[in-house]
Every structure is written in C-alpha cells, then in structure tokens.
Short mmCIF file of C-alpha atoms in Angstrom, two decimals:
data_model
loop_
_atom_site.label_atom_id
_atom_site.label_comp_id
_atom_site.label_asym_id
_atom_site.label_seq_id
_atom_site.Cartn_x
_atom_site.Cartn_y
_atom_site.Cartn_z
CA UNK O 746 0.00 0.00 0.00
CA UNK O 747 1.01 3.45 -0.62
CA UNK O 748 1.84 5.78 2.14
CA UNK O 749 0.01 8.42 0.57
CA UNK O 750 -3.16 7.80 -2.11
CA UNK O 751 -5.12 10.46 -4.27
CA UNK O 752 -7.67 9.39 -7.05
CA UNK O 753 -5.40 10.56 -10.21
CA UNK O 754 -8.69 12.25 -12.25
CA UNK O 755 -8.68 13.80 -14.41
CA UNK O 756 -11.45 15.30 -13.27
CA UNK O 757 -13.11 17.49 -15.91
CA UNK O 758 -15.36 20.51 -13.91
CA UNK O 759 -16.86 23.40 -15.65
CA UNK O 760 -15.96 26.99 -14.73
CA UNK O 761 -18.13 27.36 -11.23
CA UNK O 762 -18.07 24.27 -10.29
CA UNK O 763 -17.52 23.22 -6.58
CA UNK O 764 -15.21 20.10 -6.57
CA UNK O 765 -13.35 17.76 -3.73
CA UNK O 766 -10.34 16.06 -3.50
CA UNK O 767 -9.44 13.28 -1.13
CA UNK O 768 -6.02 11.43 -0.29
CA UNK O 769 -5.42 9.07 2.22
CA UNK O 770 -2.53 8.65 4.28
CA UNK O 771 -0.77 5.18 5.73
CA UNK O 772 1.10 6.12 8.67
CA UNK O 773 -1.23 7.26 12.14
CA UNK O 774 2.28 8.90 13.40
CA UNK O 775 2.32 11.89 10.71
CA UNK O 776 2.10 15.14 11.77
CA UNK O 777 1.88 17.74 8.75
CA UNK O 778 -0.41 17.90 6.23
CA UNK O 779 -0.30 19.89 2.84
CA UNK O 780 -2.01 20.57 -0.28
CA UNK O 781 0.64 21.69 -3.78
CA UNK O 782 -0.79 22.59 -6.60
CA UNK O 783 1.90 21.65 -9.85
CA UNK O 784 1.37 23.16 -13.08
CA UNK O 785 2.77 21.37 -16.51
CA UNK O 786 5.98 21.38 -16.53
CA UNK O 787 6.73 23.35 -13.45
CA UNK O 788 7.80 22.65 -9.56
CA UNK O 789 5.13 22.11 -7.10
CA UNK O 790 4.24 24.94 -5.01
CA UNK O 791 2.29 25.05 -1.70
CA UNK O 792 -1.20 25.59 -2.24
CA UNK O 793 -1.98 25.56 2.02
CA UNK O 794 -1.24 23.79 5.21
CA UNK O 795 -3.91 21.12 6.36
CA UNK O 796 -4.69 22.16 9.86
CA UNK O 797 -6.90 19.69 12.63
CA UNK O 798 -9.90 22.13 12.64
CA UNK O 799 -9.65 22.82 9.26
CA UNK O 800 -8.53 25.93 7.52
CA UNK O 801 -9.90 28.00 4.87
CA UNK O 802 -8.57 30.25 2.13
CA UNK O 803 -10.90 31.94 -0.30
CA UNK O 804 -12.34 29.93 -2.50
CA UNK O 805 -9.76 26.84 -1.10
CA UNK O 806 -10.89 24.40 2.18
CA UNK O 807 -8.85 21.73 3.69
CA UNK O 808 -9.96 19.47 6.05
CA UNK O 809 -7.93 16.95 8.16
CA UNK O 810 -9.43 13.52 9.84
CA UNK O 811 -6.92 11.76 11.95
CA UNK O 812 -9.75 9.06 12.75
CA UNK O 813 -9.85 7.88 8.98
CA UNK O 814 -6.79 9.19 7.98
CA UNK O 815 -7.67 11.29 5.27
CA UNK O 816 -7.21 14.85 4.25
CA UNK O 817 -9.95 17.06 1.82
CA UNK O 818 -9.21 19.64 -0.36
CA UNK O 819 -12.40 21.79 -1.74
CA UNK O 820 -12.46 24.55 -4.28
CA UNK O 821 -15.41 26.67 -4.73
CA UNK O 822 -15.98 28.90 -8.00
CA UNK O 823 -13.40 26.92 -9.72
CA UNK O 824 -11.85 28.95 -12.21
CA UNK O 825 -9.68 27.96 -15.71
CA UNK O 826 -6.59 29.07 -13.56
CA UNK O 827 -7.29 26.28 -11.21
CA UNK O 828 -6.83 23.70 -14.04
CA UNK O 829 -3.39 21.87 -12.32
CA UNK O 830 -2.16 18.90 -10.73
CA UNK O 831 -2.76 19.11 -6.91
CA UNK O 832 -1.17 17.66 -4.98
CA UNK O 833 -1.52 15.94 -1.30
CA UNK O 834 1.77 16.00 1.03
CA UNK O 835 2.40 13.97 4.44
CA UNK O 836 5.09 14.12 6.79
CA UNK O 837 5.72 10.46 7.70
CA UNK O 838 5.80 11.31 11.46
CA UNK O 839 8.38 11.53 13.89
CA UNK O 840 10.87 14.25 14.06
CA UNK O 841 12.96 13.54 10.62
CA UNK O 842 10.47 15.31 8.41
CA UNK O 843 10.22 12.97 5.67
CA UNK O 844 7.50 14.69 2.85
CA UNK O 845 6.00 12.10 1.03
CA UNK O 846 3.52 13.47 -1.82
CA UNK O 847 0.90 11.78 -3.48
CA UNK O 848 0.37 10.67 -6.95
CA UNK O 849 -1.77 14.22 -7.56
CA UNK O 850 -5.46 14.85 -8.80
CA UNK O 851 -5.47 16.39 -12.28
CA UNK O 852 -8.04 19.10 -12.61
CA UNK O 853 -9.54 20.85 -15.90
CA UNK O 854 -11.70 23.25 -15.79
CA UNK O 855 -13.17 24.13 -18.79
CA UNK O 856 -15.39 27.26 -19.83
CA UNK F 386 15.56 35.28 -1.24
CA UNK F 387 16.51 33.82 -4.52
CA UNK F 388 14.67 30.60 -3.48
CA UNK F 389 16.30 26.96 -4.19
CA UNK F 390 18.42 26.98 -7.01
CA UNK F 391 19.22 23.80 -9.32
CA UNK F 392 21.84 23.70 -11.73
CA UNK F 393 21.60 22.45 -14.63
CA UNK F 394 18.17 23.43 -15.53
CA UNK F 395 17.73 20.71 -18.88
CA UNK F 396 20.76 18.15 -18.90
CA UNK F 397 21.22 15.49 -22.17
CA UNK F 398 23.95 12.89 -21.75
CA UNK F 399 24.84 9.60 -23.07
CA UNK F 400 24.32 6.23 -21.59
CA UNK F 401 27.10 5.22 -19.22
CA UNK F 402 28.24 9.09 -18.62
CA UNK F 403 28.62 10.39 -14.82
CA UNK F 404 25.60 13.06 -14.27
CA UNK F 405 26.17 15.47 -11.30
CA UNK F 406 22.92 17.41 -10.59
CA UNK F 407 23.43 20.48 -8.13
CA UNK F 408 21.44 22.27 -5.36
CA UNK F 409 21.51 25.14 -3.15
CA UNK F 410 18.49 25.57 -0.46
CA UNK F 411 17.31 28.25 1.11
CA UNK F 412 19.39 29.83 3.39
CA UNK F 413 18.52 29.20 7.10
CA UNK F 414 16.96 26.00 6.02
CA UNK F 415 17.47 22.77 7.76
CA UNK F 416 16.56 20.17 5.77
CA UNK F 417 16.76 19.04 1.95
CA UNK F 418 15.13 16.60 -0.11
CA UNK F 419 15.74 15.24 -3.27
CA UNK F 420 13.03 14.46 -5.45
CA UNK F 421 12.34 12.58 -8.80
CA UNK F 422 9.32 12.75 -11.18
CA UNK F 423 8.21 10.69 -13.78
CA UNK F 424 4.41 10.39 -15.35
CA UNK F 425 4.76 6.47 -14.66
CA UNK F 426 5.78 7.19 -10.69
CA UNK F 427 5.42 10.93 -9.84
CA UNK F 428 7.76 12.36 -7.63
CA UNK F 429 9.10 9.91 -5.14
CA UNK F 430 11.76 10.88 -2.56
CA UNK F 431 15.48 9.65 -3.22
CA UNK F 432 16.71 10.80 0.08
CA UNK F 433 16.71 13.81 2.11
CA UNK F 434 19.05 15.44 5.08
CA UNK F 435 18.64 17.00 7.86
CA UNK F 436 21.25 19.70 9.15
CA UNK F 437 23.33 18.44 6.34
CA UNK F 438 23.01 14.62 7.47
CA UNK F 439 21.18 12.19 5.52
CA UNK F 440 18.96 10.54 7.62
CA UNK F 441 16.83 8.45 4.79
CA UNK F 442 18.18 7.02 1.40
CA UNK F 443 15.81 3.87 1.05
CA UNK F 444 14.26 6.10 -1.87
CA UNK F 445 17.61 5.80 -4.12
CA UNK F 446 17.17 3.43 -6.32
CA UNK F 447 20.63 1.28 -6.57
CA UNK F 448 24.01 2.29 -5.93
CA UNK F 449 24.72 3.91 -9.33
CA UNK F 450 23.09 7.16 -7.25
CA UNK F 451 24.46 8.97 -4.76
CA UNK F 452 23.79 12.33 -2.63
CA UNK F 453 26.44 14.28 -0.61
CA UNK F 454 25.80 17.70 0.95
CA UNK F 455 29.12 19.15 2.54
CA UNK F 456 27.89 22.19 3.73
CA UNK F 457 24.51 23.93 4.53
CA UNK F 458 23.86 25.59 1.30
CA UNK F 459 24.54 23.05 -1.22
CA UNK F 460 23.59 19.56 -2.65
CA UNK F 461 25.10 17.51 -5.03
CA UNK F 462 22.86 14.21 -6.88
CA UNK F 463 25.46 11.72 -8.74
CA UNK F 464 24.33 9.47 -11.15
CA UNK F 465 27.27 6.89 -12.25
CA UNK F 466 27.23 5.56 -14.75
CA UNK F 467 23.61 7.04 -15.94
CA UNK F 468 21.03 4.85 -17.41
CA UNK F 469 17.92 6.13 -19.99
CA UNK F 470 15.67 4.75 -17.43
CA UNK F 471 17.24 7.50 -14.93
CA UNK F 472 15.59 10.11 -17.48
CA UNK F 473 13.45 12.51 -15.83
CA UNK F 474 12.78 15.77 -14.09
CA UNK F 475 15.13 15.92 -10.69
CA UNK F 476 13.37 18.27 -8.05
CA UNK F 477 15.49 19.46 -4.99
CA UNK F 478 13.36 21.01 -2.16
CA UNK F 479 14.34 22.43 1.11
CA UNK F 480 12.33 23.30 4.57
CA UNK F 481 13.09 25.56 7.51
CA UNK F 482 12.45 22.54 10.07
CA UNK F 483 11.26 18.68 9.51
CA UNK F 484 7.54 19.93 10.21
CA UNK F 485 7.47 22.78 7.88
CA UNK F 486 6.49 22.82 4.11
CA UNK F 487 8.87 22.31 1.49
CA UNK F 488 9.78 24.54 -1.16
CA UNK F 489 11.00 23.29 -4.46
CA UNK F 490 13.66 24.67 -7.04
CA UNK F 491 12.63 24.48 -10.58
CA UNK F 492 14.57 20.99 -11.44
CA UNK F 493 16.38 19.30 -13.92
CA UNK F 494 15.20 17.85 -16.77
CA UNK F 495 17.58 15.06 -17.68
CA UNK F 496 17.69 13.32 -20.76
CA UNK F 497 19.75 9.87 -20.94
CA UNK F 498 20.29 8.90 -24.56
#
C-alpha cells in the first residue's frame, strides 16, 4: 500500500463548479499535512497547510481527519486558472520530516 | 531570497556518462530533499538530510546514485554511470524545520540517450 493515495482524475469541472479532492494517508504517526498545486511542466508549489480544525482560504478548504486518515481539499468557483495537478503531502511522522507526496489529482476546468 | 536553485536546468547525456545534478536551499533551512518525477511514478523521494546529514536514502534506487551535501547551502545528486531509465525531471526542495512545508527549485530535466 502506498503511504500516501489520491484518485489521479482527471477530473473534468466546468468553470463554477464546486469540486473535492481526497487522499489518504498510511502512517497514524504523521504530523503535517499539505495541499501543492503543480502546473505542466513546473515545480510544485504550496497551495496551504492542512490544519486539525480545518482551515480556509478563499475559494480553497482543507480538512484533516486523523480518525480515517484522510485529508480534503475543496475549491469553490473553480476557475480555468485552477486547471493543475494538486497535490496531497504527508510528513511520515516523527521528528525527521520525511515529505511524502501523493500521486496528484489532475483538474480541468473548462469554460 | 533567490529561493532553491538547481543547476543544470535541462541536462542530455549519453548512456554510461557520470551526471552530477546540483542544489543550493534556502538559506537558514534545515533540511533538503531530493526528489524525482516521472508520469509512470510521480515524484518519489530519493533521500533527504537533515542539518546536512542524511537521515533516509531507502528512496535511491541502486548504488549507481548517490547524494552528498558538505555544507549547509549546497547539494550535489550523482548518477554513475547514468542509465535512460534515470531520465526525468530531478526536483530538490528544502524546509526551515522537519515539520514545515517544502519549497522546491525548478529541477532538472535530464535526458539519458
């Protein structure tokens, strides 16, 4: 099993749409939780943190459950600029910081 | 800040040639991680330091690679003798502490012919 799972899409959303992302994580240890959004052909880039209570960022919500080990990502309003590969991040736990990153979600939005 | 910086940017060498790929994190940062991408794999983690140390290289994938970083603000990724399966884009990424995010240079694309 992979430490760190994401449906790889594409999924193909209309301008306005809402859409979700999930990715589950393997290890109950880990600690830090993030969302990076990669465009073609560029570096990934932190999108935002995944905080316990959940955390918000205009049209961008991430949600965390340590029960089920899974993290959410949510985008409202989607725009044609959201059309990337996003991307869920884990730190494996303990205190060595290893970042392991999903396969990514593919998103198009199209007008 | 200039942000990470990776060196080459695009890199095309023959089969069986030595391929040295370099980075240099972001100052004050204490840990680095070396990252390769491929659309078969995506990126998975060679191996990654912390305070210059490497403290996991179970991601390299046989002993033709090899990682060194002599100093806080730079990298180095071997490949020896290089491969065509080795081809793809080489991502170095560096954090301020082992809990923080990472933040990426923009890579090397190598090319193994």
């Amino acid at each position: 099993r992979k430490e760190v799972e994401q449906d790889p899409g594409p999924f193909n959303v209309p301008e306005g749409a809402t859409v979700a992302f999930n990715c589950t994580y393997s290890n109950s240890a880990s600690q830090s939780f993030f969302w990076y959004r990669q465009d073609c052909r560029k570096e990934p880039k932190l999108l935002m943190s995944v905080y316990s209570s959940g955390n918000e960022d205009g049209r961008f919500t991430a949600q965390l459950n340590r029960a089920s080990q899974y993290i959410s990502l949510l985008i409202r309003d989607s725009k044609l600029s959201d059309s990337a590969t996003y991307l869920c991040v884990v730190n494996s736990g303990g205190n060595t910081g290893k970042l392991i990153f999903g396969q990514g979600t593919t998103l198009q939005v199209k007008p | 800040d200039a942000g990470v910086i990776q060196s080459p940017r695009h890199e095309v060498t023959e089969m069986g040639q030595e391929v040295t790929l370099r980075c240099k994190p972001i100052s004050g940062h204490n840990s680095l991680f070396w990252y390769r991408q491929t659309m078969m794999r995506g990126l998975e983690l060679l191996i990654y330091f912390n305070n210059n140390v490497p403290i996991d290289d179970s991601g390299m994938p046989e002993d033709r690679f090899s990682a060194k970083m002599p100093n806080a603000s730079f990298s180095t990724l071997k490949i020896q003798p290089s491969e065509p399966r080795d081809s793809a884009v080489y991502f170095c990424a560096s954090s301020f502490t082992s809990f923080s995010e990472a933040f990426f240079g923009q890579g090397t694309r190598l090319t193994v012919v």
